[in-house]
PDB file of C-alpha atoms in Angstrom:
ATOM      1  CA  ASN A  21     -17.077  -5.245  -8.730  1.00 62.00           C
ATOM      2  CA  ALA A  22     -14.839  -8.267  -7.478  1.00 79.00           C
ATOM      3  CA  GLY A  23     -11.907  -5.903  -6.780  1.00 93.00           C
ATOM      4  CA  VAL A  24      -8.389  -6.865  -7.279  1.00 97.00           C
ATOM      5  CA  ILE A  25      -7.952 -10.429  -7.311  1.00 97.00           C
ATOM      6  CA  GLN A  26      -4.545 -12.294  -6.527  1.00 97.00           C
ATOM      7  CA  THR A  27      -3.588 -15.895  -6.689  1.00 97.00           C
ATOM      8  CA  PRO A  28      -2.618 -17.820  -4.841  1.00 97.00           C
ATOM      9  CA  ARG A  29      -3.271 -16.349  -1.450  1.00 96.00           C
ATOM     10  CA  HIS A  30      -0.744 -18.514   0.160  1.00 97.00           C
ATOM     11  CA  LYS A  31       2.372 -20.093  -1.395  1.00 97.00           C
ATOM     12  CA  VAL A  32       5.316 -21.955   0.051  1.00 97.00           C
ATOM     13  CA  THR A  33       8.355 -22.837  -1.900  1.00 96.00           C
ATOM     14  CA  GLY A  34      11.819 -24.389  -1.249  1.00 96.00           C
ATOM     15  CA  LYS A  35      15.054 -22.221  -1.508  1.00 96.00           C
ATOM     16  CA  GLY A  36      15.920 -22.106  -5.161  1.00 96.00           C
ATOM     17  CA  GLN A  37      12.540 -22.808  -6.602  1.00 97.00           C
ATOM     18  CA  GLU A  38      10.459 -20.541  -8.882  1.00 97.00           C
ATOM     19  CA  ALA A  39       7.535 -18.795  -7.691  1.00 97.00           C
ATOM     20  CA  THR A  40       4.861 -17.112  -9.954  1.00 98.00           C
ATOM     21  CA  LEU A  41       2.203 -14.851  -8.614  1.00 98.00           C
ATOM     22  CA  TRP A  42      -0.918 -13.851 -10.243  1.00 98.00           C
ATOM     23  CA  CYS A  43      -2.877 -10.622 -10.258  1.00 98.00           C
ATOM     24  CA  GLU A  44      -6.314  -9.630 -12.163  1.00 98.00           C
ATOM     25  CA  PRO A  45      -6.720  -6.123 -11.981  1.00 97.00           C
ATOM     26  CA  ILE A  46     -10.173  -4.128 -11.773  1.00 96.00           C
ATOM     27  CA  SER A  47     -11.818  -4.046 -15.053  1.00 95.00           C
ATOM     28  CA  GLY A  48     -11.183  -0.824 -16.894  1.00 93.00           C
ATOM     29  CA  HIS A  49      -8.378   0.395 -14.682  1.00 95.00           C
ATOM     30  CA  SER A  50      -5.234   1.625 -16.747  1.00 93.00           C
ATOM     31  CA  ALA A  51      -2.523   1.163 -14.057  1.00 95.00           C
ATOM     32  CA  VAL A  52      -1.365  -2.030 -12.203  1.00 97.00           C
ATOM     33  CA  PHE A  53       1.095  -1.960  -9.389  1.00 97.00           C
ATOM     34  CA  TRP A  54       3.077  -4.410  -7.406  1.00 98.00           C
ATOM     35  CA  TYR A  55       4.195  -3.973  -3.836  1.00 97.00           C
ATOM     36  CA  ARG A  56       6.019  -6.093  -1.323  1.00 97.00           C
ATOM     37  CA  GLN A  57       5.053  -5.779   2.393  1.00 96.00           C
ATOM     38  CA  THR A  58       7.340  -7.077   5.297  1.00 95.00           C
ATOM     39  CA  ILE A  59       7.142  -6.302   8.919  1.00 91.00           C
ATOM     40  CA  VAL A  60      10.566  -4.691   8.823  1.00 90.00           C
ATOM     41  CA  GLN A  61      10.325  -2.882   5.610  1.00 90.00           C
ATOM     42  CA  GLY A  62       6.549  -2.055   5.509  1.00 92.00           C
ATOM     43  CA  LEU A  63       4.991  -1.656   2.087  1.00 94.00           C
ATOM     44  CA  GLU A  64       7.736  -1.286  -0.719  1.00 95.00           C
ATOM     45  CA  PHE A  65       7.155  -0.264  -4.350  1.00 95.00           C
ATOM     46  CA  LEU A  66       8.326  -2.832  -6.920  1.00 96.00           C
ATOM     47  CA  THR A  67       6.953  -1.855 -10.334  1.00 96.00           C
ATOM     48  CA  TYR A  68       4.083  -0.807 -12.223  1.00 95.00           C
ATOM     49  CA  PHE A  69       2.255  -0.725 -15.779  1.00 96.00           C
ATOM     50  CA  ARG A  70       0.175   1.740 -17.555  1.00 95.00           C
ATOM     51  CA  ASN A  71      -1.972   0.353 -20.397  1.00 94.00           C
ATOM     52  CA  GLN A  72       0.007  -2.995 -20.336  1.00 95.00           C
ATOM     53  CA  ALA A  73       3.512  -1.122 -20.834  1.00 96.00           C
ATOM     54  CA  PRO A  74       5.998  -1.206 -18.190  1.00 95.00           C
ATOM     55  CA  ILE A  75       6.544   2.250 -16.702  1.00 94.00           C
ATOM     56  CA  ASP A  76       8.797   2.022 -13.689  1.00 93.00           C
ATOM     57  CA  ASP A  77      10.782  -0.953 -12.261  1.00 93.00           C
ATOM     58  CA  SER A  78      12.934   0.982 -10.042  1.00 92.00           C
ATOM     59  CA  GLY A  79      11.799  -1.175  -7.109  1.00 92.00           C
ATOM     60  CA  MET A  80      12.307  -4.535  -8.624  1.00 94.00           C
ATOM     61  CA  PRO A  81      15.595  -6.395  -7.585  1.00 91.00           C
ATOM     62  CA  LYS A  82      17.458  -6.553 -10.925  1.00 85.00           C
ATOM     63  CA  GLU A  83      18.135 -10.244 -10.604  1.00 90.00           C
ATOM     64  CA  ARG A  84      15.565 -12.895 -10.102  1.00 95.00           C
ATOM     65  CA  PHE A  85      12.536 -10.689 -10.257  1.00 97.00           C
ATOM     66  CA  SER A  86      10.497  -9.998 -13.321  1.00 97.00           C
ATOM     67  CA  ALA A  87       6.923  -8.770 -13.992  1.00 97.00           C
ATOM     68  CA  GLN A  88       4.795  -9.000 -17.053  1.00 96.00           C
ATOM     69  CA  MET A  89       1.407  -7.782 -18.259  1.00 97.00           C
ATOM     70  CA  PRO A  90       0.595  -9.697 -21.329  1.00 94.00           C
ATOM     71  CA  ASN A  91      -3.063  -8.473 -21.617  1.00 93.00           C
ATOM     72  CA  GLN A  92      -5.336  -5.937 -19.803  1.00 93.00           C
ATOM     73  CA  SER A  93      -7.091  -8.529 -17.527  1.00 94.00           C
ATOM     74  CA  HIS A  94      -3.751  -9.856 -15.829  1.00 95.00           C
ATOM     75  CA  SER A  95      -0.209  -9.336 -14.508  1.00 98.00           C
ATOM     76  CA  THR A  96       2.352 -11.888 -13.178  1.00 98.00           C
ATOM     77  CA  LEU A  97       5.375 -11.597 -10.681  1.00 98.00           C
ATOM     78  CA  LYS A  98       7.874 -14.092 -11.418  1.00 98.00           C
ATOM     79  CA  ILE A  99      10.819 -14.697  -8.865  1.00 97.00           C
ATOM     80  CA  GLN A 100      13.534 -17.140  -9.939  1.00 97.00           C
ATOM     81  CA  SER A 101      15.606 -19.095  -7.421  1.00 96.00           C
ATOM     82  CA  THR A 102      13.637 -17.952  -4.321  1.00 97.00           C
ATOM     83  CA  GLN A 103      15.428 -17.279  -1.208  1.00 96.00           C
ATOM     84  CA  PRO A 104      14.282 -16.984   2.446  1.00 96.00           C
ATOM     85  CA  GLN A 105      14.573 -13.149   2.400  1.00 95.00           C
ATOM     86  CA  ASP A 106      12.009 -13.059  -0.610  1.00 96.00           C
ATOM     87  CA  SER A 107       9.416 -14.336   1.942  1.00 97.00           C
ATOM     88  CA  ALA A 108       6.744 -11.442   2.329  1.00 97.00           C
ATOM     89  CA  VAL A 109       3.172 -10.546   1.370  1.00 97.00           C
ATOM     90  CA  TYR A 110       3.160  -9.471  -2.401  1.00 98.00           C
ATOM     91  CA  LEU A 111       0.348  -6.880  -3.259  1.00 98.00           C
ATOM     92  CA  CYS A 112      -1.138  -6.113  -6.440  1.00 98.00           C
ATOM     93  CA  ALA A 113      -3.062  -2.763  -7.094  1.00 97.00           C
ATOM     94  CA  SER A 114      -4.919  -1.058  -9.739  1.00 96.00           C
ATOM     95  CA  SER A 115      -6.308   2.344 -10.329  1.00 93.00           C
ATOM     96  CA  LEU A 116      -7.740   4.698 -12.891  1.00 91.00           C
ATOM     97  CA  GLU A 117      -5.911   7.727 -13.863  1.00 84.00           C
ATOM     98  CA  ASN A 118      -5.424  10.015 -11.102  1.00 77.00           C
ATOM     99  CA  GLN A 119      -7.165   8.015  -8.382  1.00 84.00           C
ATOM    100  CA  ALA A 120      -5.906   6.068  -5.594  1.00 88.00           C
ATOM    101  CA  PRO A 121      -4.940   2.584  -6.327  1.00 93.00           C
ATOM    102  CA  LEU A 122      -7.047  -0.149  -4.815  1.00 94.00           C
ATOM    103  CA  PHE A 123      -5.335  -3.168  -3.533  1.00 96.00           C
ATOM    104  CA  GLY A 124      -6.039  -7.156  -3.663  1.00 96.00           C
ATOM    105  CA  GLU A 125      -5.648  -9.273  -0.661  1.00 95.00           C
ATOM    106  CA  GLY A 126      -2.147 -10.213  -1.534  1.00 96.00           C
ATOM    107  CA  THR A 127      -0.128 -13.460  -1.799  1.00 97.00           C
ATOM    108  CA  ARG A 128       1.846 -14.551   1.366  1.00 97.00           C
ATOM    109  CA  LEU A 129       4.967 -16.057   0.000  1.00 98.00           C
ATOM    110  CA  SER A 130       6.985 -18.183   2.285  1.00 97.00           C
ATOM    111  CA  VAL A 131      10.619 -19.608   1.297  1.00 97.00           C
ATOM    112  CA  LEU A 132      11.696 -22.343   3.317  1.00 94.00           C
TER     113      LEU A 132
ATOM    114  CA  GLY B  28      14.388  10.514  -2.900  1.00 54.00           C
ATOM    115  CA  GLN B  29      11.122  10.083  -0.934  1.00 64.00           C
ATOM    116  CA  GLY B  30      10.863   9.493   3.032  1.00 90.00           C
ATOM    117  CA  VAL B  31       7.680   8.925   5.003  1.00 95.00           C
ATOM    118  CA  GLU B  32       7.604   8.904   8.693  1.00 95.00           C
ATOM    119  CA  GLN B  33       5.008   7.804  10.969  1.00 96.00           C
ATOM    120  CA  PRO B  34       4.944   6.694  14.820  1.00 95.00           C
ATOM    121  CA  ASP B  35       4.737   2.907  15.147  1.00 94.00           C
ATOM    122  CA  ASN B  36       1.874   2.880  17.716  1.00 96.00           C
ATOM    123  CA  LEU B  37      -0.820   4.838  19.199  1.00 96.00           C
ATOM    124  CA  MET B  38      -3.396   4.009  21.745  1.00 97.00           C
ATOM    125  CA  SER B  39      -6.407   5.790  22.276  1.00 97.00           C
ATOM    126  CA  VAL B  40      -9.971   5.352  24.210  1.00 97.00           C
ATOM    127  CA  GLU B  41     -13.180   4.372  22.842  1.00 97.00           C
ATOM    128  CA  GLY B  42     -15.468   7.481  22.142  1.00 96.00           C
ATOM    129  CA  THR B  43     -12.584   9.847  22.040  1.00 97.00           C
ATOM    130  CA  PHE B  44     -10.173  10.690  19.089  1.00 96.00           C
ATOM    131  CA  ALA B  45      -6.875   9.775  17.652  1.00 97.00           C
ATOM    132  CA  ARG B  46      -4.624  11.741  15.383  1.00 97.00           C
ATOM    133  CA  VAL B  47      -1.878   9.666  13.272  1.00 98.00           C
ATOM    134  CA  ASN B  48       0.901  11.928  12.095  1.00 98.00           C
ATOM    135  CA  CYS B  49       2.798  11.705   9.032  1.00 97.00           C
ATOM    136  CA  THR B  50       5.908  13.578   7.905  1.00 97.00           C
ATOM    137  CA  TYR B  51       7.598  13.333   4.325  1.00 96.00           C
ATOM    138  CA  SER B  52      10.477  14.328   2.376  1.00 92.00           C
ATOM    139  CA  THR B  53      10.142  14.116  -1.346  1.00 77.00           C
ATOM    140  CA  SER B  54      11.498  14.981  -4.745  1.00 78.00           C
ATOM    141  CA  GLY B  55       8.087  14.744  -6.342  1.00 83.00           C
ATOM    142  CA  PHE B  56       4.699  15.195  -4.739  1.00 89.00           C
ATOM    143  CA  ASN B  57       1.309  14.913  -6.431  1.00 89.00           C
ATOM    144  CA  GLY B  58      -0.591  14.161  -3.128  1.00 92.00           C
ATOM    145  CA  LEU B  59      -1.149  12.169  -0.147  1.00 94.00           C
ATOM    146  CA  SER B  60      -3.110   9.046   0.722  1.00 95.00           C
ATOM    147  CA  TRP B  61      -4.115   7.373   3.904  1.00 97.00           C
ATOM    148  CA  TYR B  62      -5.073   3.684   3.888  1.00 97.00           C
ATOM    149  CA  GLN B  63      -6.400   1.545   6.816  1.00 97.00           C
ATOM    150  CA  GLN B  64      -4.973  -1.992   7.227  1.00 97.00           C
ATOM    151  CA  ARG B  65      -6.083  -4.792   9.186  1.00 95.00           C
ATOM    152  CA  GLU B  66      -4.018  -7.860  10.190  1.00 90.00           C
ATOM    153  CA  GLY B  67      -3.967 -10.310   7.228  1.00 88.00           C
ATOM    154  CA  HIS B  68      -5.845  -7.901   4.916  1.00 92.00           C
ATOM    155  CA  ALA B  69      -5.321  -5.484   2.051  1.00 92.00           C
ATOM    156  CA  PRO B  70      -4.782  -1.868   2.676  1.00 95.00           C
ATOM    157  CA  VAL B  71      -8.168  -0.150   2.305  1.00 96.00           C
ATOM    158  CA  PHE B  72      -8.128   3.370   0.840  1.00 95.00           C
ATOM    159  CA  LEU B  73      -9.336   6.377   3.170  1.00 95.00           C
ATOM    160  CA  SER B  74      -8.659   9.695   1.748  1.00 94.00           C
ATOM    161  CA  TYR B  75      -6.442  11.571  -0.747  1.00 93.00           C
ATOM    162  CA  VAL B  76      -5.377  15.085  -0.168  1.00 93.00           C
ATOM    163  CA  VAL B  77      -3.550  17.279  -2.449  1.00 93.00           C
ATOM    164  CA  LEU B  78      -4.594  20.682  -1.278  1.00 94.00           C
ATOM    165  CA  ASP B  79      -3.521  22.504   2.296  1.00 96.00           C
ATOM    166  CA  GLY B  80      -5.899  22.382   4.797  1.00 96.00           C
ATOM    167  CA  LEU B  81      -8.282  20.229   6.448  1.00 94.00           C
ATOM    168  CA  LYS B  82     -10.655  17.604   4.785  1.00 91.00           C
ATOM    169  CA  ASP B  83     -13.498  16.423   6.741  1.00 88.00           C
ATOM    170  CA  SER B  84     -14.950  13.191   5.837  1.00 82.00           C
ATOM    171  CA  GLY B  85     -16.887  12.567   9.069  1.00 83.00           C
ATOM    172  CA  HIS B  86     -15.330   9.670  10.976  1.00 90.00           C
ATOM    173  CA  PHE B  87     -12.099  10.467   9.301  1.00 92.00           C
ATOM    174  CA  SER B  88     -10.453  13.756   8.428  1.00 95.00           C
ATOM    175  CA  THR B  89      -7.249  14.380   6.987  1.00 97.00           C
ATOM    176  CA  PHE B  90      -4.906  17.603   7.061  1.00 97.00           C
ATOM    177  CA  LEU B  91      -2.195  18.563   4.954  1.00 97.00           C
ATOM    178  CA  SER B  92       0.589  21.295   5.093  1.00 97.00           C
ATOM    179  CA  ARG B  93       2.675  20.928   1.879  1.00 95.00           C
ATOM    180  CA  SER B  94       5.206  23.635   3.074  1.00 94.00           C
ATOM    181  CA  ASN B  95       5.886  21.671   6.178  1.00 95.00           C
ATOM    182  CA  GLY B  96       5.786  18.061   4.771  1.00 95.00           C
ATOM    183  CA  TYR B  97       3.111  17.161   7.046  1.00 96.00           C
ATOM    184  CA  SER B  98      -0.211  15.544   7.202  1.00 97.00           C
ATOM    185  CA  TYR B  99      -2.367  13.997   9.923  1.00 98.00           C
ATOM    186  CA  LEU B 100      -5.257  11.449   9.970  1.00 98.00           C
ATOM    187  CA  LEU B 101      -8.003  12.284  12.514  1.00 97.00           C
ATOM    188  CA  LEU B 102     -10.307   9.711  13.536  1.00 96.00           C
ATOM    189  CA  THR B 103     -13.260  10.802  15.882  1.00 94.00           C
ATOM    190  CA  GLU B 104     -15.525   9.110  17.985  1.00 95.00           C
ATOM    191  CA  LEU B 105     -13.411   6.136  17.894  1.00 96.00           C
ATOM    192  CA  GLN B 106     -14.603   2.469  18.088  1.00 96.00           C
ATOM    193  CA  ILE B 107     -13.094  -0.627  19.093  1.00 96.00           C
ATOM    194  CA  LYS B 108     -13.276  -1.401  15.345  1.00 95.00           C
ATOM    195  CA  ASP B 109     -11.162   1.209  14.630  1.00 97.00           C
ATOM    196  CA  SER B 110      -8.194  -0.705  15.859  1.00 97.00           C
ATOM    197  CA  ALA B 111      -5.958  -1.186  12.734  1.00 97.00           C
ATOM    198  CA  SER B 112      -2.847   0.070  11.067  1.00 97.00           C
ATOM    199  CA  TYR B 113      -3.149   3.318   9.163  1.00 98.00           C
ATOM    200  CA  LEU B 114      -0.742   3.958   6.579  1.00 97.00           C
ATOM    201  CA  CYS B 115       0.523   7.364   4.938  1.00 96.00           C
ATOM    202  CA  ALA B 116       1.584   7.403   1.389  1.00 95.00           C
ATOM    203  CA  VAL B 117       2.888  10.010  -0.875  1.00 94.00           C
ATOM    204  CA  ASN B 118       1.676   9.830  -4.307  1.00 91.00           C
ATOM    205  CA  SER B 119       4.279  10.843  -6.951  1.00 87.00           C
ATOM    206  CA  ALA B 120       4.152  10.666 -10.661  1.00 83.00           C
ATOM    207  CA  GLY B 121       2.274   7.959 -12.294  1.00 81.00           C
ATOM    208  CA  ASN B 122       0.353   7.446  -8.980  1.00 83.00           C
ATOM    209  CA  LYS B 123       3.239   5.709  -7.487  1.00 88.00           C
ATOM    210  CA  LEU B 124       2.937   5.446  -3.707  1.00 92.00           C
ATOM    211  CA  THR B 125       5.776   5.700  -1.302  1.00 93.00           C
ATOM    212  CA  PHE B 126       4.501   4.340   2.141  1.00 95.00           C
ATOM    213  CA  GLY B 127       5.445   4.927   5.620  1.00 94.00           C
ATOM    214  CA  ILE B 128       5.723   1.978   7.926  1.00 94.00           C
ATOM    215  CA  GLY B 129       2.200   2.441   9.150  1.00 95.00           C
ATOM    216  CA  THR B 130       0.665   3.230  12.668  1.00 97.00           C
ATOM    217  CA  ARG B 131      -0.870   0.720  14.794  1.00 97.00           C
ATOM    218  CA  VAL B 132      -3.722   2.266  16.448  1.00 98.00           C
ATOM    219  CA  LEU B 133      -5.150   0.565  19.396  1.00 97.00           C
ATOM    220  CA  VAL B 134      -8.665   1.491  20.714  1.00 97.00           C
ATOM    221  CA  ARG B 135      -9.258   0.413  24.294  1.00 96.00           C
ATOM    222  CA  PRO B 136     -12.586   0.363  26.011  1.00 95.00           C
TER     223      PRO B 136
END
Protein backbone atom coordinates (compact mmCIF):
# COMPACT_ATOMS: atom_id res chain seq x y z
CA ASN A 1 0.00 0.00 0.00
CA ALA A 2 1.67 3.18 -1.22
CA GLY A 3 -0.41 5.52 0.92
CA VAL A 4 -1.75 8.85 -0.26
CA ILE A 5 0.43 10.22 -3.06
CA GLN A 6 0.77 13.93 -3.67
CA THR A 7 2.57 15.61 -6.53
CA PRO A 8 4.59 17.67 -6.86
CA ARG A 9 6.33 17.69 -3.48
CA HIS A 10 7.48 21.25 -4.03
CA LYS A 11 6.13 23.93 -6.32
CA VAL A 12 7.37 27.45 -6.83
CA THR A 13 5.21 29.94 -8.69
CA GLY A 14 5.35 33.61 -9.43
CA LYS A 15 2.68 35.92 -8.11
CA GLY A 16 -0.35 35.80 -10.39
CA GLN A 17 0.40 32.38 -11.86
CA GLU A 18 -1.78 29.29 -11.55
CA ALA A 19 -0.87 26.26 -9.45
CA THR A 20 -2.42 22.80 -9.71
CA LEU A 21 -1.78 20.25 -6.98
CA TRP A 22 -2.48 16.55 -7.41
CA CYS A 23 -3.58 13.86 -4.99
CA GLU A 24 -3.97 10.12 -5.46
CA PRO A 25 -5.93 8.71 -2.52
CA ILE A 26 -5.50 5.23 -1.11
CA SER A 27 -7.36 2.75 -3.28
CA GLY A 28 -10.79 1.94 -1.90
CA HIS A 29 -11.03 5.00 0.33
CA SER A 30 -14.34 6.77 -0.10
CA ALA A 31 -13.42 10.16 1.35
CA VAL A 32 -10.75 12.61 0.18
CA PHE A 33 -9.81 15.73 2.14
CA TRP A 34 -7.68 18.78 1.42
CA TYR A 35 -5.98 20.75 4.19
CA ARG A 36 -3.54 23.64 4.26
CA GLN A 37 -0.78 23.98 6.87
CA THR A 38 1.13 27.08 7.88
CA ILE A 39 3.20 27.88 10.94
CA VAL A 40 0.82 30.61 12.03
CA GLN A 41 -2.55 28.94 11.37
CA GLY A 42 -1.64 25.28 11.71
CA LEU A 43 -3.70 22.73 9.79
CA GLU A 44 -6.83 24.22 8.25
CA PHE A 45 -9.59 22.30 6.54
CA LEU A 46 -10.28 23.30 2.95
CA THR A 47 -12.68 20.83 1.35
CA TYR A 48 -13.66 17.20 1.05
CA PHE A 49 -15.26 14.68 -1.29
CA ARG A 50 -17.12 11.50 -0.59
CA ASN A 51 -17.43 8.96 -3.39
CA GLN A 52 -16.14 11.72 -5.71
CA ALA A 53 -18.97 14.11 -4.82
CA PRO A 54 -18.09 17.46 -3.21
CA ILE A 55 -19.56 17.50 0.29
CA ASP A 56 -18.13 20.45 2.19
CA ASP A 57 -16.00 23.27 0.80
CA SER A 58 -16.52 25.62 3.72
CA GLY A 59 -12.77 26.11 4.20
CA MET A 60 -12.02 27.08 0.63
CA PRO A 61 -11.35 30.73 -0.17
CA LYS A 62 -14.26 31.54 -2.44
CA GLU A 63 -12.18 33.20 -5.08
CA ARG A 64 -9.22 31.62 -6.85
CA PHE A 65 -9.43 28.19 -5.16
CA SER A 66 -11.21 25.19 -6.67
CA ALA A 67 -11.05 21.43 -6.19
CA GLN A 68 -12.22 18.56 -8.33
CA MET A 69 -12.34 14.82 -8.15
CA PRO A 70 -12.98 13.60 -11.70
CA ASN A 71 -12.49 9.94 -10.81
CA GLN A 72 -11.89 7.80 -7.75
CA SER A 73 -8.13 7.70 -8.27
CA HIS A 74 -7.27 11.37 -8.14
CA SER A 75 -8.24 14.82 -6.93
CA THR A 76 -6.83 18.22 -7.84
CA LEU A 77 -6.63 21.52 -6.03
CA LYS A 78 -6.23 24.51 -8.30
CA ILE A 79 -5.23 27.98 -7.20
CA GLN A 80 -5.60 30.75 -9.76
CA SER A 81 -3.66 33.99 -9.63
CA THR A 82 -1.52 32.81 -6.72
CA GLN A 83 -0.59 35.29 -4.03
CA PRO A 84 2.27 35.19 -1.48
CA GLN A 85 -0.24 34.46 1.30
CA ASP A 86 -1.13 31.20 -0.49
CA SER A 87 2.34 29.87 0.39
CA ALA A 88 1.79 26.83 2.60
CA VAL A 89 1.96 23.05 2.67
CA TYR A 90 -1.15 21.58 1.08
CA LEU A 91 -2.05 18.19 2.49
CA CYS A 92 -4.38 15.62 1.02
CA ALA A 93 -5.87 12.82 3.12
CA SER A 94 -8.18 9.90 2.44
CA SER A 95 -10.20 7.61 4.62
CA LEU A 96 -12.60 4.72 4.78
CA GLU A 97 -16.00 5.36 6.29
CA ASN A 98 -15.68 6.13 10.02
CA GLN A 99 -11.92 5.71 10.10
CA ALA A 100 -9.25 8.31 10.70
CA PRO A 101 -8.00 10.11 7.61
CA LEU A 102 -4.49 9.16 6.47
CA PHE A 103 -2.35 11.95 5.07
CA GLY A 104 -0.01 12.29 2.14
CA GLU A 105 3.37 14.00 2.48
CA GLY A 106 1.98 17.25 1.11
CA THR A 107 2.92 19.76 -1.54
CA ARG A 108 4.94 22.76 -0.38
CA LEU A 109 3.79 25.75 -2.42
CA SER A 110 5.98 28.83 -2.49
CA VAL A 111 4.62 31.94 -4.19
CA LEU A 112 7.32 34.49 -4.91
CA GLY B 1 -18.07 26.52 15.61
CA GLN B 2 -15.02 24.53 16.55
CA GLY B 3 -12.05 25.57 18.70
CA VAL B 4 -9.20 23.27 19.62
CA GLU B 5 -6.49 24.44 22.00
CA GLN B 6 -3.12 22.90 22.81
CA PRO B 7 0.05 24.21 24.45
CA ASP B 8 2.72 25.23 21.96
CA ASN B 9 5.65 23.40 23.51
CA LEU B 10 6.46 20.72 26.04
CA MET B 11 9.83 19.49 27.22
CA SER B 12 10.50 16.24 29.03
CA VAL B 13 13.31 13.84 29.85
CA GLU B 14 14.16 10.55 28.17
CA GLY B 15 12.75 7.60 30.09
CA THR B 16 10.00 9.62 31.75
CA PHE B 17 6.62 10.67 30.39
CA ALA B 18 4.93 13.58 28.67
CA ARG B 19 1.27 14.54 28.73
CA VAL B 20 -0.07 16.67 25.91
CA ASN B 21 -3.30 18.40 26.84
CA CYS B 22 -6.08 19.38 24.46
CA THR B 23 -9.26 21.31 25.14
CA TYR B 24 -12.01 21.81 22.62
CA SER B 25 -15.31 23.52 22.13
CA THR B 26 -17.54 22.19 19.42
CA SER B 27 -20.96 22.33 17.87
CA GLY B 28 -20.61 18.78 16.56
CA PHE B 29 -18.44 16.05 18.06
CA ASN B 30 -18.02 12.56 16.66
CA GLY B 31 -14.70 11.78 18.30
CA LEU B 32 -11.16 13.03 18.81
CA SER B 33 -8.00 12.04 16.99
CA TRP B 34 -4.30 12.40 17.76
CA TYR B 35 -1.60 12.61 15.13
CA GLN B 36 2.19 12.79 15.31
CA GLN B 37 4.01 15.01 12.83
CA ARG B 38 7.72 15.32 12.22
CA GLU B 39 9.22 18.31 10.48
CA GLY B 40 8.65 18.13 6.76
CA HIS B 41 6.49 15.03 6.92
CA ALA B 42 2.83 14.11 6.94
CA PRO B 43 0.79 13.81 10.12
CA VAL B 44 0.74 10.16 11.21
CA PHE B 45 -2.38 8.80 12.88
CA LEU B 46 -1.90 7.66 16.49
CA SER B 47 -5.27 7.25 18.16
CA TYR B 48 -8.98 7.90 17.88
CA VAL B 49 -11.23 8.14 20.95
CA VAL B 50 -14.97 8.54 21.15
CA LEU B 51 -15.80 7.22 24.62
CA ASP B 52 -14.88 8.79 27.94
CA GLY B 53 -11.96 7.35 29.83
CA LEU B 54 -8.45 6.14 29.20
CA LYS B 55 -7.51 4.15 26.12
CA ASP B 56 -4.20 2.41 26.68
CA SER B 57 -2.24 1.69 23.51
CA GLY B 58 1.10 0.93 25.17
CA HIS B 59 3.63 3.65 24.39
CA PHE B 60 0.75 6.06 23.64
CA SER B 61 -2.41 6.36 25.73
CA THR B 62 -5.27 8.76 25.29
CA PHE B 63 -7.88 10.11 27.66
CA LEU B 64 -11.18 11.77 26.86
CA SER B 65 -13.73 13.65 28.95
CA ARG B 66 -16.56 14.79 26.69
CA SER B 67 -18.38 16.69 29.42
CA ASN B 68 -15.27 18.80 30.03
CA GLY B 69 -14.21 19.11 26.40
CA TYR B 70 -10.79 17.72 27.34
CA SER B 71 -8.39 15.10 26.10
CA TYR B 72 -4.77 14.25 26.64
CA LEU B 73 -2.16 12.14 24.94
CA LEU B 74 0.23 10.39 27.31
CA LEU B 75 3.60 9.25 26.04
CA THR B 76 5.39 6.91 28.43
CA GLU B 77 9.00 5.67 28.57
CA LEU B 78 10.01 8.56 26.37
CA GLN B 79 12.70 8.13 23.76
CA ILE B 80 14.59 10.85 21.96
CA LYS B 81 12.84 9.83 18.75
CA ASP B 82 9.48 10.78 20.30
CA SER B 83 10.46 14.41 19.77
CA ALA B 84 7.85 15.68 17.30
CA SER B 85 4.69 17.73 17.09
CA TYR B 86 1.51 16.13 18.38
CA LEU B 87 -1.76 17.30 16.88
CA CYS B 88 -5.17 17.04 18.50
CA ALA B 89 -8.17 17.08 16.15
CA VAL B 90 -11.92 16.98 16.68
CA ASN B 91 -13.82 14.73 14.27
CA SER B 92 -17.13 16.11 13.15
CA ALA B 93 -19.66 15.07 10.53
CA GLY B 94 -18.20 13.32 7.53
CA ASN B 95 -14.94 12.63 9.36
CA LYS B 96 -13.92 16.25 8.87
CA LEU B 97 -11.10 17.19 11.27
CA THR B 98 -10.58 20.47 13.09
CA PHE B 99 -7.00 20.62 14.33
CA GLY B 100 -5.26 22.35 17.16
CA ILE B 101 -2.03 24.19 16.39
CA GLY B 102 0.00 21.21 17.61
CA THR B 103 2.28 20.75 20.61
CA ARG B 104 6.00 20.48 19.94
CA VAL B 105 7.41 17.89 22.31
CA LEU B 106 11.14 17.92 22.92
CA VAL B 107 12.67 14.93 24.67
CA ARG B 108 16.10 15.60 26.09
CA PRO B 109 18.63 13.10 27.42
